[in-house]
Amino acid sequence: MIDRRHTLKIAAVAALFPTRLLAQGSAATSSLDPYGEMQWSRGFEGQRKADLGDGTFLNPVFAGDHPDPAILRDGDDYYLTFSSFDAYPGLLIWHSRDLVNWRPVTAALSQPIGSVWAPGLAKHEGRFFCYIPARNAEKRSIYVISAEHIEGPWSDPVDLDLPLHIDPEHVVDEEGRRWLFLSGGDRVRLSADGLRIEGDVEHVYDPWRYPEEWVVETFAPEGPKIVQRGDYWYMTTAVGGTAGPPTGHMVIMARSKSLGGPWEDCPRNPLIRTGSAREKWWSRGHATLFEGPGGNWWMLYHGYENGYWTLGRQALLEPVVWGDDGWPVPQGGDLSKPMDKPIELEAQPHGMPLSDDFSTDRMGTTWAFYDPGPGEAKRVSRDKGALIIKAKGMTPSDCSPLCCITGDQAYQVSADIEVEPGAEGGMLLFYNRRLYAGLGFGADGLMMHRYGLQRPRGAIPGQIEPEAEAISKLSIRLTNDHNILTIHTSRDQRATWQKFDVQMELSGYHHNVAYDFLSLRPALYAAGDGEVRFRNFTYRAL
């Protein structure tokens, strides 16, 4: 029993902290979510949508894994792409006119060149360019692809032979010379056609440093984004490390009257930073400063959602005003409240449905292979409403699962699956080859996946009874309810469902545990020999 003195101690401690501070802990594993009152609009299949329909929006503008945003303004049109890392086809380009509602255009990169990090998107003399840092076990470099039209076709990648840098930003100076600004405060001259470098990399800026006692991951100056306003060039840079402690990543700024410097640091650095793990958005950084509709200014950047590392870095939009001293002043606060939209247009759709009857090719928009090899696309075909995947490897870790990105805190996915003899197929929540969870089946019955490990579970439907007869057709349903995974199976075309006897807690399936800067994604997999057929993939936000 708690005595009166102990009760008074609890009350005294509580008085020192607001309710919001006490109600902490991971929203993934606790009902004490201080931001549980936040209500988003709902789009396709109930997916989270920023546009609230009343002239305001609530971040994120891109729910789910959309890191390192690279935005391009072309008249009244805005185009945007993100780091796609190990997903191919990659570099999905989006279009908007109001900065809040976006539609997919095309996946610009289909030829695997490695894990794709923060790209740079540009238009020069009527042609579109995308500069792409990529790395694999054998090579690191920066590549460029280009297109006459944003919809493509996009060219094959050209290697610029820049192995020591990431995060390219295309800039044209007053004399019309083209440059790539790079991580670490460096730059390199580009040829007139933008397809090769000229001369050596040169150092032009020593980024502002935060106080040593701050809790950050590492210094890591990266993601330079440059815009000209008045007499100055303004360079926005990310420092502090993109993950690690929630308070690490931040946005700093410098300005110069010449791209070659000297660069003057903003006296209010950092302009944006997560000050505490109690805030709604963690690790806020990698920002672009740009002019939006009507001449107003904005910053677009990424951040992790409090309690949902599993969703990856999500895209955040924040209004900016210009101070009397000529420096921008962000206005969004902690981004936990609605803000006025940049412009009010007619009703705009956002995003896309994730459910797929496999009647059309949605590779690159909805679906992408994880870490594919050469010719991976040849594994996929369609026939009479079925997606057919040729088996590869032996487990999800080496079979390049087919994944889609979701941004909802709770959702349900299902599919009807048929396996050929010798094959194993199933559904996963997949982070990377080292970390995933879900269920598959084949000739030997069920295969449970948890922690990136495989465990045979006997034949179907008994699950752990080895005498039950194995089958070749099964419907699988995965429910991810705030990072708790529940699995159901059905043998009668979804008329009835049987609950799998193991539920899984997934809040640790993220970058700070397994690296790779990714998110936990619904996935289809086919391993072993032969083929696996998938039908009626359905997605529903909860």
mmCIF file with all atom_site columns, C-alpha atoms in Angstrom, residues 364-442:
data_model
loop_
_atom_site.group_PDB
_atom_site.id
_atom_site.type_symbol
_atom_site.label_atom_id
_atom_site.label_alt_id
_atom_site.label_comp_id
_atom_site.label_asym_id
_atom_site.label_entity_id
_atom_site.label_seq_id
_atom_site.pdbx_PDB_ins_code
_atom_site.Cartn_x
_atom_site.Cartn_y
_atom_site.Cartn_z
_atom_site.occupancy
_atom_site.B_iso_or_equiv
_atom_site.pdbx_formal_charge
_atom_site.auth_seq_id
_atom_site.auth_comp_id
_atom_site.auth_asym_id
_atom_site.auth_atom_id
_atom_site.pdbx_PDB_model_num
ATOM 1  C CA . GLY A 1 364 ? 8.549  2.758   -58.902 1.00 0.00 ? 364 GLY A CA 1
ATOM 2  C CA . THR A 1 365 ? 5.430  4.543   -57.721 1.00 0.00 ? 365 THR A CA 1
ATOM 3  C CA . THR A 1 366 ? 3.899  2.056   -55.264 1.00 0.00 ? 366 THR A CA 1
ATOM 4  C CA . TRP A 1 367 ? 6.422  -0.804  -55.305 1.00 0.00 ? 367 TRP A CA 1
ATOM 5  C CA . ALA A 1 368 ? 10.204 -1.030  -55.234 1.00 0.00 ? 368 ALA A CA 1
ATOM 6  C CA . PHE A 1 369 ? 12.691 -3.852  -54.756 1.00 0.00 ? 369 PHE A CA 1
ATOM 7  C CA . TYR A 1 370 ? 14.977 -3.749  -51.745 1.00 0.00 ? 370 TYR A CA 1
ATOM 8  C CA . ASP A 1 371 ? 18.632 -3.805  -52.862 1.00 0.00 ? 371 ASP A CA 1
ATOM 9  C CA . PRO A 1 372 ? 18.041 -5.424  -56.270 1.00 0.00 ? 372 PRO A CA 1
ATOM 10 C CA . GLY A 1 373 ? 20.678 -6.990  -58.465 1.00 0.00 ? 373 GLY A CA 1
ATOM 11 C CA . PRO A 1 374 ? 21.079 -6.430  -62.218 1.00 0.00 ? 374 PRO A CA 1
ATOM 12 C CA . GLY A 1 375 ? 17.967 -7.447  -64.143 1.00 0.00 ? 375 GLY A CA 1
ATOM 13 C CA . GLU A 1 376 ? 15.843 -7.726  -61.006 1.00 0.00 ? 376 GLU A CA 1
ATOM 14 C CA . ALA A 1 377 ? 12.757 -6.420  -62.820 1.00 0.00 ? 377 ALA A CA 1
ATOM 15 C CA . LYS A 1 378 ? 12.696 -9.602  -64.899 1.00 0.00 ? 378 LYS A CA 1
ATOM 16 C CA . ARG A 1 379 ? 11.594 -11.488 -61.791 1.00 0.00 ? 379 ARG A CA 1
ATOM 17 C CA . VAL A 1 380 ? 8.163  -9.810  -61.948 1.00 0.00 ? 380 VAL A CA 1
ATOM 18 C CA . SER A 1 381 ? 5.285  -10.543 -64.343 1.00 0.00 ? 381 SER A CA 1
ATOM 19 C CA . ARG A 1 382 ? 1.489  -10.245 -64.279 1.00 0.00 ? 382 ARG A CA 1
ATOM 20 C CA . ASP A 1 383 ? -1.205 -12.674 -65.289 1.00 0.00 ? 383 ASP A CA 1
ATOM 21 C CA . LYS A 1 384 ? -4.976 -12.438 -64.764 1.00 0.00 ? 384 LYS A CA 1
ATOM 22 C CA . GLY A 1 385 ? -4.814 -10.285 -61.662 1.00 0.00 ? 385 GLY A CA 1
ATOM 23 C CA . ALA A 1 386 ? -1.780 -11.980 -60.169 1.00 0.00 ? 386 ALA A CA 1
ATOM 24 C CA . LEU A 1 387 ? 1.660  -10.547 -59.490 1.00 0.00 ? 387 LEU A CA 1
ATOM 25 C CA . ILE A 1 388 ? 4.137  -13.336 -60.156 1.00 0.00 ? 388 ILE A CA 1
ATOM 26 C CA . ILE A 1 389 ? 7.568  -13.114 -58.533 1.00 0.00 ? 389 ILE A CA 1
ATOM 27 C CA . LYS A 1 390 ? 10.304 -15.583 -59.368 1.00 0.00 ? 390 LYS A CA 1
ATOM 28 C CA . ALA A 1 391 ? 11.916 -16.870 -56.206 1.00 0.00 ? 391 ALA A CA 1
ATOM 29 C CA . LYS A 1 392 ? 15.421 -15.761 -55.277 1.00 0.00 ? 392 LYS A CA 1
ATOM 30 C CA . GLY A 1 393 ? 17.745 -16.515 -52.379 1.00 0.00 ? 393 GLY A CA 1
ATOM 31 C CA . MET A 1 394 ? 16.725 -18.571 -49.370 1.00 0.00 ? 394 MET A CA 1
ATOM 32 C CA . THR A 1 395 ? 15.244 -16.049 -46.886 1.00 0.00 ? 395 THR A CA 1
ATOM 33 C CA . PRO A 1 396 ? 13.928 -12.463 -46.860 1.00 0.00 ? 396 PRO A CA 1
ATOM 34 C CA . SER A 1 397 ? 17.494 -11.324 -46.176 1.00 0.00 ? 397 SER A CA 1
ATOM 35 C CA . ASP A 1 398 ? 18.736 -12.304 -49.647 1.00 0.00 ? 398 ASP A CA 1
ATOM 36 C CA . CYS A 1 399 ? 15.638 -12.346 -51.863 1.00 0.00 ? 399 CYS A CA 1
ATOM 37 C CA . SER A 1 400 ? 15.146 -8.560  -52.451 1.00 0.00 ? 400 SER A CA 1
ATOM 38 C CA . PRO A 1 401 ? 11.562 -8.247  -51.137 1.00 0.00 ? 401 PRO A CA 1
ATOM 39 C CA . LEU A 1 402 ? 9.122  -5.949  -52.934 1.00 0.00 ? 402 LEU A CA 1
ATOM 40 C CA . CYS A 1 403 ? 8.233  -3.089  -50.580 1.00 0.00 ? 403 CYS A CA 1
ATOM 41 C CA . CYS A 1 404 ? 5.930  -0.077  -50.320 1.00 0.00 ? 404 CYS A CA 1
ATOM 42 C CA . ILE A 1 405 ? 6.132  2.958   -48.027 1.00 0.00 ? 405 ILE A CA 1
ATOM 43 C CA . THR A 1 406 ? 3.458  3.763   -45.476 1.00 0.00 ? 406 THR A CA 1
ATOM 44 C CA . GLY A 1 407 ? 3.133  6.774   -43.177 1.00 0.00 ? 407 GLY A CA 1
ATOM 45 C CA . ASP A 1 408 ? 0.392  5.657   -40.806 1.00 0.00 ? 408 ASP A CA 1
ATOM 46 C CA . GLN A 1 409 ? 0.854  4.896   -37.128 1.00 0.00 ? 409 GLN A CA 1
ATOM 47 C CA . ALA A 1 410 ? -1.517 1.946   -37.451 1.00 0.00 ? 410 ALA A CA 1
ATOM 48 C CA . TYR A 1 411 ? -2.540 0.007   -40.550 1.00 0.00 ? 411 TYR A CA 1
ATOM 49 C CA . GLN A 1 412 ? -3.489 -3.378  -41.937 1.00 0.00 ? 412 GLN A CA 1
ATOM 50 C CA . VAL A 1 413 ? -2.251 -5.128  -45.082 1.00 0.00 ? 413 VAL A CA 1
ATOM 51 C CA . SER A 1 414 ? -3.334 -8.414  -46.611 1.00 0.00 ? 414 SER A CA 1
ATOM 52 C CA . ALA A 1 415 ? -2.722 -10.512 -49.710 1.00 0.00 ? 415 ALA A CA 1
ATOM 53 C CA . ASP A 1 416 ? -3.697 -13.854 -51.211 1.00 0.00 ? 416 ASP A CA 1
ATOM 54 C CA . ILE A 1 417 ? -0.570 -15.939 -51.815 1.00 0.00 ? 417 ILE A CA 1
ATOM 55 C CA . GLU A 1 418 ? 0.081  -19.096 -53.823 1.00 0.00 ? 418 GLU A CA 1
ATOM 56 C CA . VAL A 1 419 ? 3.458  -20.854 -53.813 1.00 0.00 ? 419 VAL A CA 1
ATOM 57 C CA . GLU A 1 420 ? 4.903  -23.336 -56.270 1.00 0.00 ? 420 GLU A CA 1
ATOM 58 C CA . PRO A 1 421 ? 6.727  -26.429 -54.994 1.00 0.00 ? 421 PRO A CA 1
ATOM 59 C CA . GLY A 1 422 ? 10.204 -25.453 -53.845 1.00 0.00 ? 422 GLY A CA 1
ATOM 60 C CA . ALA A 1 423 ? 9.264  -21.821 -53.176 1.00 0.00 ? 423 ALA A CA 1
ATOM 61 C CA . GLU A 1 424 ? 8.487  -19.933 -49.985 1.00 0.00 ? 424 GLU A CA 1
ATOM 62 C CA . GLY A 1 425 ? 6.369  -16.786 -50.065 1.00 0.00 ? 425 GLY A CA 1
ATOM 63 C CA . GLY A 1 426 ? 4.802  -14.445 -47.602 1.00 0.00 ? 426 GLY A CA 1
ATOM 64 C CA . MET A 1 427 ? 4.312  -10.966 -46.195 1.00 0.00 ? 427 MET A CA 1
ATOM 65 C CA . LEU A 1 428 ? 6.619  -8.959  -43.999 1.00 0.00 ? 428 LEU A CA 1
ATOM 66 C CA . LEU A 1 429 ? 7.148  -5.721  -42.224 1.00 0.00 ? 429 LEU A CA 1
ATOM 67 C CA . PHE A 1 430 ? 10.641 -5.241  -43.588 1.00 0.00 ? 430 PHE A CA 1
ATOM 68 C CA . TYR A 1 431 ? 13.362 -2.832  -42.440 1.00 0.00 ? 431 TYR A CA 1
ATOM 69 C CA . ASN A 1 432 ? 16.508 -4.298  -44.000 1.00 0.00 ? 432 ASN A CA 1
ATOM 70 C CA . ARG A 1 433 ? 18.169 -7.649  -44.531 1.00 0.00 ? 433 ARG A CA 1
ATOM 71 C CA . ARG A 1 434 ? 19.063 -7.793  -40.845 1.00 0.00 ? 434 ARG A CA 1
ATOM 72 C CA . LEU A 1 435 ? 15.722 -6.798  -39.336 1.00 0.00 ? 435 LEU A CA 1
ATOM 73 C CA . TYR A 1 436 ? 12.187 -7.799  -40.367 1.00 0.00 ? 436 TYR A CA 1
ATOM 74 C CA . ALA A 1 437 ? 9.094  -9.612  -39.080 1.00 0.00 ? 437 ALA A CA 1
ATOM 75 C CA . GLY A 1 438 ? 6.189  -11.471 -40.624 1.00 0.00 ? 438 GLY A CA 1
ATOM 76 C CA . LEU A 1 439 ? 5.022  -14.824 -41.910 1.00 0.00 ? 439 LEU A CA 1
ATOM 77 C CA . GLY A 1 440 ? 5.678  -17.031 -44.921 1.00 0.00 ? 440 GLY A CA 1
ATOM 78 C CA . PHE A 1 441 ? 4.868  -20.552 -45.997 1.00 0.00 ? 441 PHE A CA 1
ATOM 79 C CA . GLY A 1 442 ? 5.947  -23.291 -48.381 1.00 0.00 ? 442 GLY A CA 1
#
